[in-house]
mmCIF file of C-alpha atoms in Angstrom:
data_model
loop_
_atom_site.group_PDB
_atom_site.id
_atom_site.type_symbol
_atom_site.label_atom_id
_atom_site.label_comp_id
_atom_site.label_asym_id
_atom_site.label_seq_id
_atom_site.Cartn_x
_atom_site.Cartn_y
_atom_site.Cartn_z
ATOM 1 C CA MET A 1 18.169 2.453 18.904
ATOM 2 C CA PRO A 2 15.499 1.604 16.290
ATOM 3 C CA LYS A 3 12.315 3.818 16.524
ATOM 4 C CA PRO A 4 8.951 2.134 16.667
ATOM 5 C CA PRO A 5 6.160 2.546 14.010
ATOM 6 C CA ASN A 6 3.761 5.495 14.255
ATOM 7 C CA LEU A 7 0.283 4.810 15.433
ATOM 8 C CA TYR A 8 -2.208 7.544 14.866
ATOM 9 C CA ALA A 9 -5.789 6.982 16.096
ATOM 10 C CA PHE A 10 -8.747 9.211 15.191
ATOM 11 C CA GLU A 11 -12.389 9.409 16.260
ATOM 12 C CA GLY A 12 -13.955 8.972 12.748
ATOM 13 C CA THR A 13 -12.947 8.410 9.101
ATOM 14 C CA SER A 14 -13.028 12.274 8.336
ATOM 15 C CA GLN A 15 -10.279 13.129 10.797
ATOM 16 C CA LEU A 16 -8.229 10.070 9.550
ATOM 17 C CA ALA A 17 -8.559 11.071 6.167
ATOM 18 C CA ALA A 18 -7.492 14.611 6.799
ATOM 19 C CA SER A 19 -4.252 13.254 8.392
ATOM 20 C CA LEU A 20 -3.918 10.795 5.859
ATOM 21 C CA ARG A 21 -3.719 13.604 3.269
ATOM 22 C CA THR A 22 -1.100 15.477 5.151
ATOM 23 C CA PHE A 23 0.856 12.329 5.300
ATOM 24 C CA VAL A 24 0.594 11.684 1.532
ATOM 25 C CA LEU A 25 1.133 15.545 0.530
ATOM 26 C CA ASP A 26 4.324 15.479 2.677
ATOM 27 C CA ALA A 27 5.641 12.241 0.888
ATOM 28 C CA GLN A 28 4.530 13.829 -2.604
ATOM 29 C CA HIS A 29 6.313 17.026 -2.049
ATOM 30 C CA SER A 30 9.667 15.753 -0.980
ATOM 31 C CA SER A 31 9.454 13.210 -3.560
ATOM 32 C CA ILE A 32 8.876 15.793 -6.575
ATOM 33 C CA GLU A 33 11.633 17.863 -5.137
ATOM 34 C CA ARG A 34 14.032 14.993 -5.023
ATOM 35 C CA HIS A 35 13.318 13.441 -8.283
ATOM 36 C CA ASN A 36 10.422 15.189 -10.121
ATOM 37 C CA VAL A 37 8.026 12.071 -9.862
ATOM 38 C CA PHE A 38 5.913 10.506 -7.061
ATOM 39 C CA ARG A 39 5.727 6.813 -7.070
ATOM 40 C CA VAL A 40 3.096 5.242 -5.163
ATOM 41 C CA ALA A 41 1.943 1.650 -4.572
ATOM 42 C CA VAL A 42 -1.603 1.066 -3.235
ATOM 43 C CA SER A 43 -3.477 -1.961 -2.153
ATOM 44 C CA GLY A 44 -7.362 -2.611 -2.330
ATOM 45 C CA GLY A 45 -9.904 -3.254 0.278
ATOM 46 C CA SER A 46 -11.072 -0.084 2.277
ATOM 47 C CA LEU A 47 -8.123 1.924 1.520
ATOM 48 C CA PRO A 48 -9.036 3.376 -2.129
ATOM 49 C CA LYS A 49 -12.289 4.880 -0.564
ATOM 50 C CA ILE A 50 -10.289 6.644 2.156
ATOM 51 C CA LEU A 51 -7.725 7.573 -0.144
ATOM 52 C CA GLY A 52 -10.321 9.301 -2.312
ATOM 53 C CA GLN A 53 -11.767 11.102 0.602
ATOM 54 C CA ALA A 54 -8.289 12.320 1.542
ATOM 55 C CA LEU A 55 -7.280 13.487 -1.782
ATOM 56 C CA LEU A 56 -10.213 14.634 -3.700
ATOM 57 C CA GLN A 57 -11.348 17.565 -1.474
ATOM 58 C CA ASP A 58 -9.644 20.929 -1.610
ATOM 59 C CA HIS A 59 -8.287 21.820 1.776
ATOM 60 C CA GLY A 60 -6.409 24.842 0.858
ATOM 61 C CA ASP A 61 -3.114 23.172 1.603
ATOM 62 C CA GLY A 62 -1.625 23.094 -1.745
ATOM 63 C CA LYS A 63 -2.854 20.909 -4.816
ATOM 64 C CA VAL A 64 -2.180 17.261 -5.027
ATOM 65 C CA GLN A 65 0.003 16.966 -8.219
ATOM 66 C CA PHE A 66 -1.511 14.102 -9.950
ATOM 67 C CA ASP A 67 0.325 14.820 -13.176
ATOM 68 C CA LYS A 68 3.709 13.761 -11.107
ATOM 69 C CA TRP A 69 2.222 10.519 -9.745
ATOM 70 C CA GLU A 70 2.988 7.063 -10.940
ATOM 71 C CA ILE A 71 0.275 4.786 -9.319
ATOM 72 C CA TYR A 72 1.254 0.848 -9.085
ATOM 73 C CA TYR A 73 -0.573 -1.945 -7.367
ATOM 74 C CA ALA A 74 0.822 -3.543 -4.155
ATOM 75 C CA ASP A 75 -1.303 -6.495 -4.988
ATOM 76 C CA GLU A 76 -3.709 -7.348 -7.734
ATOM 77 C CA ARG A 77 -6.099 -10.278 -8.498
ATOM 78 C CA ALA A 78 -5.791 -12.232 -11.665
ATOM 79 C CA VAL A 79 -8.984 -11.055 -13.053
ATOM 80 C CA PRO A 80 -10.051 -8.470 -15.868
ATOM 81 C CA LEU A 81 -9.647 -4.884 -14.969
ATOM 82 C CA ASP A 82 -13.362 -4.194 -14.990
ATOM 83 C CA HIS A 83 -13.951 -7.372 -12.722
ATOM 84 C CA GLU A 84 -15.570 -6.612 -9.333
ATOM 85 C CA ASP A 85 -12.585 -8.193 -7.598
ATOM 86 C CA SER A 86 -9.826 -6.102 -9.318
ATOM 87 C CA ASN A 87 -8.052 -3.606 -7.204
ATOM 88 C CA HIS A 88 -7.556 -1.539 -10.305
ATOM 89 C CA ARG A 89 -11.419 -1.312 -10.874
ATOM 90 C CA LEU A 90 -11.673 -0.019 -7.120
ATOM 91 C CA VAL A 91 -9.012 2.470 -7.361
ATOM 92 C CA GLN A 92 -10.586 3.746 -10.669
ATOM 93 C CA GLU A 93 -14.054 3.888 -9.021
ATOM 94 C CA GLU A 94 -12.956 5.578 -5.769
ATOM 95 C CA LEU A 95 -10.133 7.809 -6.917
ATOM 96 C CA LEU A 96 -8.901 7.997 -10.570
ATOM 97 C CA ASN A 97 -12.393 8.707 -12.312
ATOM 98 C CA LYS A 98 -13.051 11.485 -9.851
ATOM 99 C CA ILE A 99 -9.936 13.520 -10.182
ATOM 100 C CA PRO A 100 -10.743 17.063 -11.342
ATOM 101 C CA ALA A 101 -9.047 18.025 -14.495
ATOM 102 C CA GLU A 102 -7.157 20.848 -12.815
ATOM 103 C CA LEU A 103 -5.230 18.433 -10.596
ATOM 104 C CA GLY A 104 -3.655 16.582 -13.461
ATOM 105 C CA LYS A 105 -3.724 12.738 -14.364
ATOM 106 C CA PRO A 106 -1.558 10.184 -12.827
ATOM 107 C CA GLN A 107 0.132 7.572 -14.801
ATOM 108 C CA VAL A 108 -1.301 4.162 -13.735
ATOM 109 C CA PHE A 109 0.311 0.786 -14.105
ATOM 110 C CA PRO A 110 -2.255 -2.023 -14.176
ATOM 111 C CA ILE A 111 -1.641 -5.676 -14.799
ATOM 112 C CA ASP A 112 -1.449 -6.976 -18.383
ATOM 113 C CA VAL A 113 -4.469 -9.045 -18.823
ATOM 114 C CA LYS A 114 -2.901 -10.954 -21.557
ATOM 115 C CA TYR A 115 -1.419 -13.040 -18.902
ATOM 116 C CA LEU A 116 -4.359 -13.922 -16.651
ATOM 117 C CA ASP A 117 -4.007 -17.715 -17.412
ATOM 118 C CA ASP A 118 -0.433 -17.702 -16.373
ATOM 119 C CA ILE A 119 -0.116 -16.380 -13.159
ATOM 120 C CA GLN A 120 3.889 -16.711 -13.131
ATOM 121 C CA GLU A 121 4.048 -14.748 -16.289
ATOM 122 C CA LEU A 122 1.570 -12.057 -14.930
ATOM 123 C CA ALA A 123 4.021 -11.732 -12.099
ATOM 124 C CA ASP A 124 7.084 -11.690 -14.332
ATOM 125 C CA GLN A 125 5.520 -9.055 -16.628
ATOM 126 C CA TYR A 126 4.681 -6.880 -13.641
ATOM 127 C CA GLU A 127 8.103 -7.158 -12.323
ATOM 128 C CA GLN A 128 9.360 -6.060 -15.726
ATOM 129 C CA THR A 129 7.102 -2.836 -15.695
ATOM 130 C CA LEU A 130 8.869 -2.034 -12.178
ATOM 131 C CA VAL A 131 12.327 -2.753 -13.841
ATOM 132 C CA SER A 132 11.523 -0.482 -16.643
ATOM 133 C CA ARG A 133 10.288 2.510 -14.573
ATOM 134 C CA PHE A 134 12.709 2.063 -11.471
ATOM 135 C CA ALA A 135 16.070 0.742 -12.600
ATOM 136 C CA ALA A 136 17.621 -2.372 -14.230
ATOM 137 C CA LYS A 137 17.324 -5.324 -11.761
ATOM 138 C CA ASP A 138 21.211 -5.764 -11.867
ATOM 139 C CA SER A 139 21.710 -2.277 -10.725
ATOM 140 C CA VAL A 140 19.311 -2.231 -7.800
ATOM 141 C CA ARG A 141 18.543 -4.804 -5.160
ATOM 142 C CA ILE A 142 14.873 -3.866 -4.849
ATOM 143 C CA PRO A 143 12.756 -0.895 -6.241
ATOM 144 C CA ILE A 144 12.232 1.770 -3.588
ATOM 145 C CA PHE A 145 8.768 3.305 -3.837
ATOM 146 C CA ASP A 146 8.164 6.999 -2.427
ATOM 147 C CA LEU A 147 5.124 5.625 -0.557
ATOM 148 C CA ILE A 148 3.442 2.242 -0.120
ATOM 149 C CA LEU A 149 -0.174 2.523 1.075
ATOM 150 C CA LEU A 150 -1.381 -0.853 2.575
ATOM 151 C CA GLY A 151 -4.523 -2.513 4.358
ATOM 152 C CA CYS A 152 -4.520 -4.772 7.380
ATOM 153 C CA GLY A 153 -6.736 -8.040 7.120
ATOM 154 C CA PRO A 154 -8.205 -9.439 10.267
ATOM 155 C CA ASP A 155 -5.731 -12.227 9.917
ATOM 156 C CA GLY A 156 -2.740 -9.823 9.690
ATOM 157 C CA HIS A 157 -2.104 -10.192 6.037
ATOM 158 C CA THR A 158 -1.229 -7.194 3.754
ATOM 159 C CA CYS A 159 -0.889 -6.872 0.013
ATOM 160 C CA SER A 160 -1.573 -10.579 -0.819
ATOM 161 C CA LEU A 161 0.933 -11.848 1.810
ATOM 162 C CA PHE A 162 -0.802 -14.232 4.070
ATOM 163 C CA PRO A 163 0.317 -15.509 7.684
ATOM 164 C CA GLY A 164 2.606 -18.571 7.345
ATOM 165 C CA SER A 165 3.008 -18.406 3.611
ATOM 166 C CA PRO A 166 6.381 -19.442 2.244
ATOM 167 C CA LEU A 167 6.236 -16.381 0.093
ATOM 168 C CA LEU A 168 7.153 -14.386 3.217
ATOM 169 C CA ARG A 169 10.748 -16.041 2.903
ATOM 170 C CA GLU A 170 11.285 -15.046 -0.738
ATOM 171 C CA ASN A 171 14.049 -12.247 -0.992
ATOM 172 C CA GLU A 172 14.871 -12.196 -4.639
ATOM 173 C CA ALA A 173 11.736 -11.694 -6.566
ATOM 174 C CA TRP A 174 10.145 -8.345 -6.595
ATOM 175 C CA ILE A 175 6.675 -9.678 -7.644
ATOM 176 C CA LEU A 176 5.306 -12.859 -6.635
ATOM 177 C CA PRO A 177 2.440 -15.140 -8.018
ATOM 178 C CA ILE A 178 -0.149 -16.757 -5.912
ATOM 179 C CA SER A 179 -2.419 -19.468 -7.171
ATOM 180 C CA ASP A 180 -3.910 -20.595 -3.913
ATOM 181 C CA SER A 181 -4.818 -17.582 -1.831
ATOM 182 C CA PRO A 182 -6.757 -18.365 1.215
ATOM 183 C CA LYS A 183 -8.949 -15.547 0.429
ATOM 184 C CA PRO A 184 -10.794 -15.589 -2.790
ATOM 185 C CA PRO A 185 -10.084 -15.044 -5.693
ATOM 186 C CA PRO A 186 -7.122 -17.605 -5.311
ATOM 187 C CA LYS A 187 -4.896 -16.391 -8.264
ATOM 188 C CA ARG A 188 -3.075 -13.126 -7.497
ATOM 189 C CA ILE A 189 0.170 -11.241 -7.653
ATOM 190 C CA THR A 190 1.833 -9.228 -4.779
ATOM 191 C CA LEU A 191 4.729 -7.217 -3.904
ATOM 192 C CA SER A 192 7.312 -9.417 -2.000
ATOM 193 C CA LEU A 193 7.973 -8.644 1.663
ATOM 194 C CA PRO A 194 11.421 -6.887 0.889
ATOM 195 C CA VAL A 195 9.655 -4.619 -1.641
ATOM 196 C CA ALA A 196 6.694 -3.869 0.552
ATOM 197 C CA SER A 197 8.845 -3.027 3.644
ATOM 198 C CA HIS A 198 11.409 -0.838 1.796
ATOM 199 C CA GLY A 199 9.021 2.077 0.683
ATOM 200 C CA LEU A 200 10.460 5.453 1.972
ATOM 201 C CA LYS A 201 7.217 5.825 3.607
ATOM 202 C CA ILE A 202 4.762 3.199 4.299
ATOM 203 C CA GLY A 203 1.112 3.959 5.375
ATOM 204 C CA PHE A 204 -1.391 1.353 6.715
ATOM 205 C CA VAL A 205 -4.996 2.169 7.043
ATOM 206 C CA ALA A 206 -7.194 0.012 9.371
ATOM 207 C CA THR A 207 -10.704 1.027 10.658
ATOM 208 C CA GLY A 208 -13.469 -0.634 12.485
ATOM 209 C CA ALA A 209 -13.818 -2.767 15.697
ATOM 210 C CA GLY A 210 -13.181 -5.864 13.497
ATOM 211 C CA LYS A 211 -9.463 -4.973 13.516
ATOM 212 C CA LYS A 212 -8.869 -4.482 17.235
ATOM 213 C CA ASP A 213 -7.907 -8.061 17.791
ATOM 214 C CA VAL A 214 -5.373 -8.392 15.023
ATOM 215 C CA LEU A 215 -4.027 -4.968 15.955
ATOM 216 C CA LYS A 216 -3.470 -5.968 19.623
ATOM 217 C CA GLN A 217 -1.607 -9.145 18.451
ATOM 218 C CA ILE A 218 0.470 -6.970 15.818
ATOM 219 C CA PHE A 219 1.492 -4.224 18.327
ATOM 220 C CA ASP A 220 1.346 -6.070 21.696
ATOM 221 C CA THR A 221 2.552 -9.581 21.048
ATOM 222 C CA GLU A 222 5.673 -11.485 19.666
ATOM 223 C CA GLU A 223 3.474 -13.770 17.626
ATOM 224 C CA GLY A 224 1.917 -10.760 16.124
ATOM 225 C CA ARG A 225 5.179 -9.419 15.016
ATOM 226 C CA GLN A 226 5.415 -12.585 12.750
ATOM 227 C CA LEU A 227 2.258 -11.687 10.876
ATOM 228 C CA PRO A 228 2.916 -9.807 7.526
ATOM 229 C CA CYS A 229 1.935 -6.578 8.799
ATOM 230 C CA GLY A 230 4.093 -7.188 11.950
ATOM 231 C CA LEU A 231 6.941 -8.155 9.848
ATOM 232 C CA ILE A 232 6.794 -4.737 7.768
ATOM 233 C CA ASN A 233 6.623 -2.979 11.203
ATOM 234 C CA GLU A 234 9.589 -4.789 12.379
ATOM 235 C CA ILE A 235 11.758 -4.293 8.992
ATOM 236 C CA ALA A 236 10.558 -0.641 8.374
ATOM 237 C CA GLN A 237 10.114 0.611 11.940
ATOM 238 C CA ASP A 238 9.453 4.388 11.989
ATOM 239 C CA ARG A 239 9.062 4.563 8.249
ATOM 240 C CA VAL A 240 5.744 3.070 8.866
ATOM 241 C CA SER A 241 2.685 5.168 10.080
ATOM 242 C CA TRP A 242 -0.589 3.554 10.905
ATOM 243 C CA PHE A 243 -3.944 5.300 10.381
ATOM 244 C CA VAL A 244 -6.784 3.810 12.503
ATOM 245 C CA ASP A 245 -9.869 4.841 14.217
ATOM 246 C CA TYR A 246 -10.625 4.430 18.019
ATOM 247 C CA SER A 247 -12.553 1.283 17.710
ATOM 248 C CA ALA A 248 -9.618 -0.429 15.842
ATOM 249 C CA VAL A 249 -7.193 0.046 18.621
ATOM 250 C CA GLU A 250 -9.511 -0.539 21.624
ATOM 251 C CA GLY A 251 -7.469 -2.594 24.117
ATOM 252 C CA VAL A 252 -4.161 -2.105 22.283
ATOM 253 C CA SER A 253 -1.329 -1.194 24.825
ATOM 254 C CA PHE A 254 1.203 0.226 22.386
ATOM 255 C CA PRO A 255 0.738 3.955 22.603
ATOM 256 C CA ALA A 256 -1.267 5.688 19.967
ATOM 257 C CA ARG A 257 -1.232 9.272 19.280
ATOM 258 C CA ARG A 258 -4.813 10.402 19.264
ATOM 259 C CA GLY A 259 -6.433 13.243 17.101
ATOM 260 C CA SER A 260 -3.813 14.251 14.912
ATOM 261 C CA LEU A 261 -0.715 13.595 12.772
#
């Protein structure tokens, strides 16, 4: 019998961040034990700020070993790395630039800005980055990240996979180009659904009352299970953990564990 995703709800952001830290550190420790590296894909939005809050404070529970981390982007916008729309810039400002020297420095893999004018080539080059770090494409069907950290848009999109997009049916490519995103900027690249749903662990962060309608859809309705976030829930099942605040799950019937991981 498949097990459903885990839904954890917290009173506020600080409690959420503390449990997110535990979740990330558990994934880190087991990954380093397994293959001496921790490969993480991260998205943008409000996630980097909460991730910084989770990881940059010393809770006395064992250090984050950033020198073992490899950070990739679950999606990225086709803009320069210092542009205000860049996910890399956001992660840099909220996390990377604030890491104390004693925690080490992660290896980070941003897009190659040489290809900003050719969105297909930008996607192909990022896919080649994954091939070079994970395995040759003819030897593995998809790269398996140790941890994928995602957000959830009010329309149920995640990464840059939007509801109803034909990209949701793509099952060969690892990285997909988008030239007409319904949310600006229009040109982006994103993990494909098979890659985004096959991390060893997948964490969603969603906060605020603006998310309660879409979370009710995703967790309580058949239609919501066809939204990109819902599809990841359906495919990955209990490999998925959601970290939300109380206002984001107001009215959601699906049982949430409140207050701790």
